[in-house]
Amino acid sequence: MYVLQDLEVLVKQSLLICFKPIIISKSQGWNKHLGKYNVIKLDMANIFYDNNMKDGIGKIKKTIIDDVKMNDKHFKCNKKEDIDVIIEKIYRRTQRKIVLIIDEWDLVFRDTSCDTKSKKDYLNFLTLLIKNNENIVLTYMTGILPIKTKGLSPSIKGIFNEFSMTSNSHFDEYFGFTKDDVEELCRKYLSTEILDNPCETEIPINKNKNIDKNKDRIIAINNKMIKDWYNGYQFTNQNDGKEYDLYIPYSVIQTIKNKKIDNYWIKTESNAVFLDYVVKDLKGEEKDIALLMNKGKLK
């Protein structure tokens, strides 16, 4: 039997082995925080998919408590307690602060069936979870809608650094797959057969796609088709001035899995929320979209 300290050493050694082949492990100080924090990830799309607000919040608290109990059967906590109390008990029990990851935090606001009271209850829950919580060392939230427009407490808004694909930040290259990422994926997974592509392409392709067995040619053809169909964004990194062509990861991954070019991204989200912003035309979106539809370019 390992004492806790020995077990932590083994876990860290295992993590070092897992991360060794990954690019981040080549960066200086990459493992400074490795294994030092508890991590709580909340996928709001999964939590509120078939739950009302009350049940969804209850599910969040129960899931967190159950996860702790899987590793510590003596942990005592009840989902009826407030979320800040639950977080405090986790810290006292483990002596580790928490990294909180919330995916699709704004799902509630994009759900047209969610009423005003439910949205307020959700905001109150987030405020209680995050505000002045010394046991949470980092909160990382992803979503489509900006935090500042959704009624969070001013004290909550002020603690966030908000980054978007158009914010001219130092992180542009991390909002999607880069050209190098896609080329590497093509070499690794798309070297034996040419993708099915119902869309027009400038590349001459044999009707029998298995005729051509030249791996380099197959990789080049697949890479060109992915670029033509999914390469929708270009940004300049503010650190080094380098321009990045960004691809939507979901579309590229689905293409690799299905061996087929398709409109994958549009199937993941309703356009209703975007249409609402276009109709309001708060910042000239309607004019910009009309320009793009006529094959124009935005400056």
Tab-separated table of C-alpha atoms in Angstrom:
chain	number	residue	atom	x	y	z
A	1	MET	CA	0.000	0.000	0.000
A	2	TYR	CA	1.272	3.468	-0.933
A	3	VAL	CA	1.086	6.384	1.434
A	4	LEU	CA	-0.516	9.494	-0.094
A	5	GLN	CA	2.821	11.217	-0.735
A	6	ASP	CA	4.206	8.181	-2.603
A	7	LEU	CA	0.993	7.931	-4.636
A	8	GLU	CA	1.242	11.586	-5.656
A	9	VAL	CA	4.823	11.012	-6.849
A	10	LEU	CA	3.668	8.045	-8.947
A	11	VAL	CA	0.798	10.053	-10.436
A	12	LYS	CA	3.127	12.906	-11.377
A	13	GLN	CA	5.597	10.489	-12.958
A	14	SER	CA	2.763	8.939	-14.987
A	15	LEU	CA	1.612	12.381	-16.138
A	16	LEU	CA	5.146	13.265	-17.215
A	17	ILE	CA	5.234	10.128	-19.364
A	18	CYS	CA	1.794	10.912	-20.862
A	19	PHE	CA	2.775	14.464	-21.791
A	20	LYS	CA	6.249	13.583	-23.099
A	21	PRO	CA	5.197	13.144	-26.783
A	22	ILE	CA	3.087	16.342	-26.767
A	23	ILE	CA	4.453	19.648	-28.079
A	24	ILE	CA	3.746	21.544	-24.835
A	25	SER	CA	6.290	19.383	-22.994
A	26	LYS	CA	9.027	21.098	-25.032
A	27	SER	CA	8.178	24.481	-23.424
A	28	GLN	CA	10.201	25.630	-20.412
A	29	GLY	CA	8.296	25.347	-17.134
A	30	TRP	CA	5.342	23.540	-18.739
A	31	ASN	CA	4.923	21.188	-15.763
A	32	LYS	CA	5.137	23.862	-13.043
A	33	HIS	CA	1.489	23.354	-12.015
A	34	LEU	CA	1.156	19.715	-13.077
A	35	GLY	CA	-0.843	17.642	-10.597
A	36	LYS	CA	-1.118	20.435	-8.022
A	37	TYR	CA	-4.826	21.224	-8.302
A	38	ASN	CA	-8.197	19.547	-8.291
A	39	VAL	CA	-9.958	20.099	-11.620
A	40	ILE	CA	-13.716	20.458	-11.978
A	41	LYS	CA	-15.111	20.515	-15.520
A	42	LEU	CA	-18.754	21.423	-16.120
A	43	ASP	CA	-20.208	20.783	-19.580
A	44	MET	CA	-23.354	22.918	-19.526
A	45	ALA	CA	-24.657	21.451	-22.790
A	46	ASN	CA	-24.674	18.000	-21.227
A	47	ILE	CA	-25.999	19.165	-17.855
A	48	PHE	CA	-28.941	21.206	-19.113
A	49	TYR	CA	-29.769	19.127	-22.197
A	50	ASP	CA	-32.735	17.425	-20.541
A	51	ASN	CA	-32.887	19.182	-17.160
A	52	ASN	CA	-34.676	22.300	-15.962
A	53	MET	CA	-32.644	24.871	-14.025
A	54	LYS	CA	-33.318	23.440	-10.569
A	55	ASP	CA	-32.524	19.875	-11.607
A	56	GLY	CA	-29.499	21.005	-13.634
A	57	ILE	CA	-27.939	22.820	-10.672
A	58	GLY	CA	-28.687	19.799	-8.500
A	59	LYS	CA	-26.960	17.585	-11.061
A	60	ILE	CA	-23.866	19.800	-11.017
A	61	LYS	CA	-23.547	19.566	-7.234
A	62	LYS	CA	-24.245	15.809	-7.153
A	63	THR	CA	-21.727	15.100	-9.916
A	64	ILE	CA	-18.995	17.063	-8.137
A	65	ILE	CA	-19.666	15.309	-4.827
A	66	ASP	CA	-19.804	11.849	-6.456
A	67	ASP	CA	-16.486	12.458	-8.238
A	68	VAL	CA	-14.799	13.309	-4.932
A	69	LYS	CA	-16.315	10.260	-3.238
A	70	MET	CA	-14.929	8.000	-5.969
A	71	ASN	CA	-11.454	8.886	-4.682
A	72	ASP	CA	-12.344	9.478	-1.040
A	73	LYS	CA	-15.180	7.353	0.296
A	74	HIS	CA	-15.059	9.168	3.642
A	75	PHE	CA	-15.838	12.559	2.101
A	76	LYS	CA	-19.086	13.886	3.558
A	77	CYS	CA	-21.190	16.417	1.700
A	78	ASN	CA	-24.788	16.878	0.578
A	79	LYS	CA	-26.041	18.288	-2.712
A	80	LYS	CA	-28.585	20.355	-0.775
A	81	GLU	CA	-25.715	22.515	0.481
A	82	ASP	CA	-24.768	25.686	-1.427
A	83	ILE	CA	-22.104	25.246	-4.095
A	84	ASP	CA	-19.604	27.519	-2.299
A	85	VAL	CA	-19.917	25.333	0.810
A	86	ILE	CA	-19.277	22.199	-1.264
A	87	ILE	CA	-16.158	23.763	-2.801
A	88	GLU	CA	-14.916	24.777	0.666
A	89	LYS	CA	-15.360	21.209	1.954
A	90	ILE	CA	-13.451	19.791	-1.026
A	91	TYR	CA	-10.539	22.115	-0.333
A	92	ARG	CA	-10.487	21.327	3.398
A	93	ARG	CA	-10.529	17.610	2.655
A	94	THR	CA	-7.906	17.565	-0.101
A	95	GLN	CA	-5.820	20.666	0.723
A	96	ARG	CA	-5.754	21.392	-2.982
A	97	LYS	CA	-7.216	24.453	-4.640
A	98	ILE	CA	-9.448	24.041	-7.665
A	99	VAL	CA	-9.209	24.823	-11.367
A	100	LEU	CA	-12.748	25.305	-12.667
A	101	ILE	CA	-13.533	24.705	-16.349
A	102	ILE	CA	-17.001	25.640	-17.621
A	103	ASP	CA	-17.744	24.683	-21.211
A	104	GLU	CA	-20.572	26.528	-23.033
A	105	TRP	CA	-21.300	28.735	-20.039
A	106	ASP	CA	-23.804	30.737	-22.130
A	107	LEU	CA	-25.936	27.785	-23.244
A	108	VAL	CA	-28.776	28.923	-20.977
A	109	PHE	CA	-28.932	32.279	-22.782
A	110	ARG	CA	-28.876	30.657	-26.207
A	111	ASP	CA	-31.728	28.321	-25.297
A	112	THR	CA	-34.938	30.045	-26.410
A	113	SER	CA	-37.011	27.801	-24.144
A	114	CYS	CA	-35.254	29.061	-20.999
A	115	ASP	CA	-37.349	31.674	-19.131
A	116	THR	CA	-36.112	34.835	-17.405
A	117	LYS	CA	-36.325	33.385	-13.878
A	118	SER	CA	-34.208	30.376	-14.866
A	119	LYS	CA	-31.574	32.655	-16.360
A	120	LYS	CA	-31.458	34.717	-13.154
A	121	ASP	CA	-31.165	31.556	-11.045
A	122	TYR	CA	-28.295	30.429	-13.252
A	123	LEU	CA	-26.471	33.753	-12.873
A	124	ASN	CA	-26.943	33.625	-9.103
A	125	PHE	CA	-25.475	30.110	-9.091
A	126	LEU	CA	-22.407	31.191	-11.090
A	127	THR	CA	-21.903	34.228	-8.851
A	128	LEU	CA	-22.051	32.071	-5.719
A	129	LEU	CA	-19.632	29.592	-7.281
A	130	ILE	CA	-17.018	32.089	-8.484
A	131	LYS	CA	-17.254	35.355	-6.549
A	132	ASN	CA	-14.615	35.802	-3.813
A	133	ASN	CA	-13.981	32.060	-3.763
A	134	GLU	CA	-10.401	31.742	-2.511
A	135	ASN	CA	-10.480	27.990	-3.079
A	136	ILE	CA	-10.722	28.393	-6.867
A	137	VAL	CA	-7.337	29.370	-8.278
A	138	LEU	CA	-8.507	29.660	-11.903
A	139	THR	CA	-11.843	29.750	-13.735
A	140	TYR	CA	-11.781	29.071	-17.475
A	141	MET	CA	-15.083	29.530	-19.305
A	142	THR	CA	-15.866	29.006	-22.982
A	143	GLY	CA	-18.889	30.260	-24.874
A	144	ILE	CA	-20.164	32.277	-27.808
A	145	LEU	CA	-21.743	35.257	-26.088
A	146	PRO	CA	-19.623	37.841	-24.204
A	147	ILE	CA	-19.810	37.861	-20.415
A	148	LYS	CA	-20.400	41.604	-20.170
A	149	THR	CA	-23.796	41.437	-21.882
A	150	LYS	CA	-25.366	38.778	-19.695
A	151	GLY	CA	-26.036	40.327	-16.320
A	152	LEU	CA	-23.239	38.831	-14.254
A	153	SER	CA	-22.342	40.757	-11.112
A	154	PRO	CA	-19.878	43.610	-11.913
A	155	SER	CA	-17.481	42.079	-9.417
A	156	ILE	CA	-17.537	38.854	-11.446
A	157	LYS	CA	-17.035	40.550	-14.812
A	158	GLY	CA	-14.029	42.405	-13.485
A	159	ILE	CA	-12.056	39.276	-12.610
A	160	PHE	CA	-12.200	37.833	-16.135
A	161	ASN	CA	-9.886	38.469	-19.049
A	162	GLU	CA	-12.102	37.952	-22.068
A	163	PHE	CA	-10.586	36.656	-25.310
A	164	SER	CA	-12.248	36.110	-28.660
A	165	MET	CA	-11.176	35.297	-32.191
A	166	THR	CA	-11.335	38.994	-33.046
A	167	SER	CA	-9.804	40.512	-29.911
A	168	ASN	CA	-6.284	40.904	-31.345
A	169	SER	CA	-4.851	38.851	-28.500
A	170	HIS	CA	-1.686	36.793	-28.202
A	171	PHE	CA	-3.694	33.563	-28.370
A	172	ASP	CA	-5.122	33.706	-31.904
A	173	GLU	CA	-3.341	30.550	-33.039
A	174	TYR	CA	-5.044	28.541	-30.272
A	175	PHE	CA	-8.622	29.234	-31.388
A	176	GLY	CA	-8.429	26.464	-33.979
A	177	PHE	CA	-6.151	24.098	-35.885
A	178	THR	CA	-3.324	25.875	-37.702
A	179	LYS	CA	-2.036	25.003	-41.170
A	180	ASP	CA	0.792	22.974	-39.604
A	181	ASP	CA	-1.676	21.100	-37.376
A	182	VAL	CA	-3.825	20.100	-40.368
A	183	GLU	CA	-0.823	19.015	-42.444
A	184	GLU	CA	0.353	16.818	-39.572
A	185	LEU	CA	-3.130	15.293	-39.168
A	186	CYS	CA	-3.285	14.554	-42.901
A	187	ARG	CA	0.087	12.801	-42.759
A	188	LYS	CA	-0.998	10.766	-39.755
A	189	TYR	CA	-4.581	9.838	-40.651
A	190	LEU	CA	-5.290	10.639	-44.306
A	191	SER	CA	-2.456	9.045	-46.252
A	192	THR	CA	-4.126	5.935	-47.697
A	193	GLU	CA	-7.260	7.149	-49.482
A	194	ILE	CA	-8.683	10.324	-50.927
A	195	LEU	CA	-11.582	11.916	-49.058
A	196	ASP	CA	-15.109	11.744	-50.406
A	197	ASN	CA	-15.964	15.258	-51.520
A	198	PRO	CA	-19.440	16.065	-52.885
A	199	CYS	CA	-18.290	19.665	-53.368
A	200	GLU	CA	-16.538	21.082	-56.386
A	201	THR	CA	-12.742	20.974	-56.314
A	202	GLU	CA	-10.018	22.285	-58.593
A	203	ILE	CA	-7.920	19.175	-57.987
A	204	PRO	CA	-8.101	16.421	-60.650
A	205	ILE	CA	-9.062	13.211	-58.843
A	206	ASN	CA	-9.420	9.697	-60.205
A	207	LYS	CA	-12.997	8.452	-60.049
A	208	ASN	CA	-11.628	5.293	-58.469
A	209	LYS	CA	-9.948	6.916	-55.516
A	210	ASN	CA	-7.985	3.762	-54.654
A	211	ILE	CA	-6.081	3.801	-57.972
A	212	ASP	CA	-3.552	6.356	-56.786
A	213	LYS	CA	-1.445	4.785	-54.024
A	214	ASN	CA	1.173	7.540	-53.810
A	215	LYS	CA	0.944	8.598	-50.167
A	216	ASP	CA	2.446	12.041	-50.681
A	217	ARG	CA	-0.050	12.791	-53.450
A	218	ILE	CA	-2.996	11.521	-51.382
A	219	ILE	CA	-1.903	13.634	-48.393
A	220	ALA	CA	-1.504	16.708	-50.608
A	221	ILE	CA	-4.950	16.230	-52.193
A	222	ASN	CA	-6.684	15.743	-48.841
A	223	ASN	CA	-4.876	18.702	-47.314
A	224	LYS	CA	-5.906	20.911	-50.259
A	225	MET	CA	-9.570	19.850	-50.006
A	226	ILE	CA	-9.654	20.519	-46.263
A	227	LYS	CA	-8.041	23.921	-46.790
A	228	ASP	CA	-10.475	24.867	-49.577
A	229	TRP	CA	-13.509	23.875	-47.541
A	230	TYR	CA	-12.701	24.630	-43.884
A	231	ASN	CA	-10.015	27.330	-43.861
A	232	GLY	CA	-12.258	30.193	-42.839
A	233	TYR	CA	-10.159	32.452	-40.597
A	234	GLN	CA	-6.851	34.298	-40.743
A	235	PHE	CA	-5.352	36.173	-37.804
A	236	THR	CA	-2.131	37.926	-36.886
A	237	ASN	CA	-0.433	37.088	-33.589
A	238	GLN	CA	0.331	40.281	-31.645
A	239	ASN	CA	3.521	38.786	-30.198
A	240	ASP	CA	5.432	37.973	-33.374
A	241	GLY	CA	3.272	39.429	-36.174
A	242	LYS	CA	2.898	35.973	-37.714
A	243	GLU	CA	-0.302	35.278	-39.655
A	244	TYR	CA	-2.230	32.106	-38.913
A	245	ASP	CA	-4.779	30.285	-41.058
A	246	LEU	CA	-7.229	28.707	-38.617
A	247	TYR	CA	-9.466	25.712	-39.187
A	248	ILE	CA	-12.483	24.733	-37.067
A	249	PRO	CA	-11.269	21.666	-35.109
A	250	TYR	CA	-14.689	19.986	-35.040
A	251	SER	CA	-15.018	20.045	-38.828
A	252	VAL	CA	-11.495	18.710	-39.391
A	253	ILE	CA	-11.923	15.928	-36.816
A	254	GLN	CA	-15.265	14.850	-38.290
A	255	THR	CA	-13.724	14.849	-41.765
A	256	ILE	CA	-10.950	12.556	-40.570
A	257	LYS	CA	-13.383	10.238	-38.792
A	258	ASN	CA	-15.860	10.025	-41.675
A	259	LYS	CA	-13.329	10.310	-44.515
A	260	LYS	CA	-15.663	12.837	-46.114
A	261	ILE	CA	-15.935	16.595	-46.658
A	262	ASP	CA	-19.250	17.940	-45.329
A	263	ASN	CA	-20.949	20.882	-43.573
A	264	TYR	CA	-20.258	19.521	-40.081
A	265	TRP	CA	-20.069	22.737	-38.044
A	266	ILE	CA	-23.480	24.080	-39.034
A	267	LYS	CA	-25.061	20.910	-37.611
A	268	THR	CA	-23.773	21.617	-34.100
A	269	GLU	CA	-25.732	24.792	-33.345
A	270	SER	CA	-28.913	26.530	-34.366
A	271	ASN	CA	-28.451	29.740	-36.358
A	272	ALA	CA	-31.309	31.406	-34.466
A	273	VAL	CA	-29.073	33.099	-31.884
A	274	PHE	CA	-26.842	34.544	-34.609
A	275	LEU	CA	-29.813	35.649	-36.686
A	276	ASP	CA	-31.078	37.656	-33.726
A	277	TYR	CA	-27.819	39.646	-33.580
A	278	VAL	CA	-27.797	40.164	-37.354
A	279	VAL	CA	-31.357	41.520	-37.283
A	280	LYS	CA	-30.486	43.921	-34.441
A	281	ASP	CA	-27.518	45.103	-36.540
A	282	LEU	CA	-25.773	46.532	-33.463
A	283	LYS	CA	-22.375	46.900	-35.134
A	284	GLY	CA	-23.184	46.726	-38.841
A	285	GLU	CA	-23.357	42.926	-38.974
A	286	GLU	CA	-26.102	42.913	-41.606
A	287	LYS	CA	-24.007	44.958	-44.048
A	288	ASP	CA	-20.916	42.826	-43.411
A	289	ILE	CA	-22.763	39.562	-44.034
A	290	ALA	CA	-24.273	40.928	-47.248
A	291	LEU	CA	-20.743	41.826	-48.383
A	292	LEU	CA	-19.429	38.341	-47.625
A	293	MET	CA	-22.369	36.682	-49.408
A	294	ASN	CA	-21.422	38.678	-52.505
A	295	LYS	CA	-17.852	37.299	-52.262
A	296	GLY	CA	-16.505	40.527	-50.811
A	297	LYS	CA	-13.875	40.817	-48.088
A	298	LEU	CA	-13.937	42.497	-44.705
A	299	LYS	CA	-11.033	44.777	-43.835
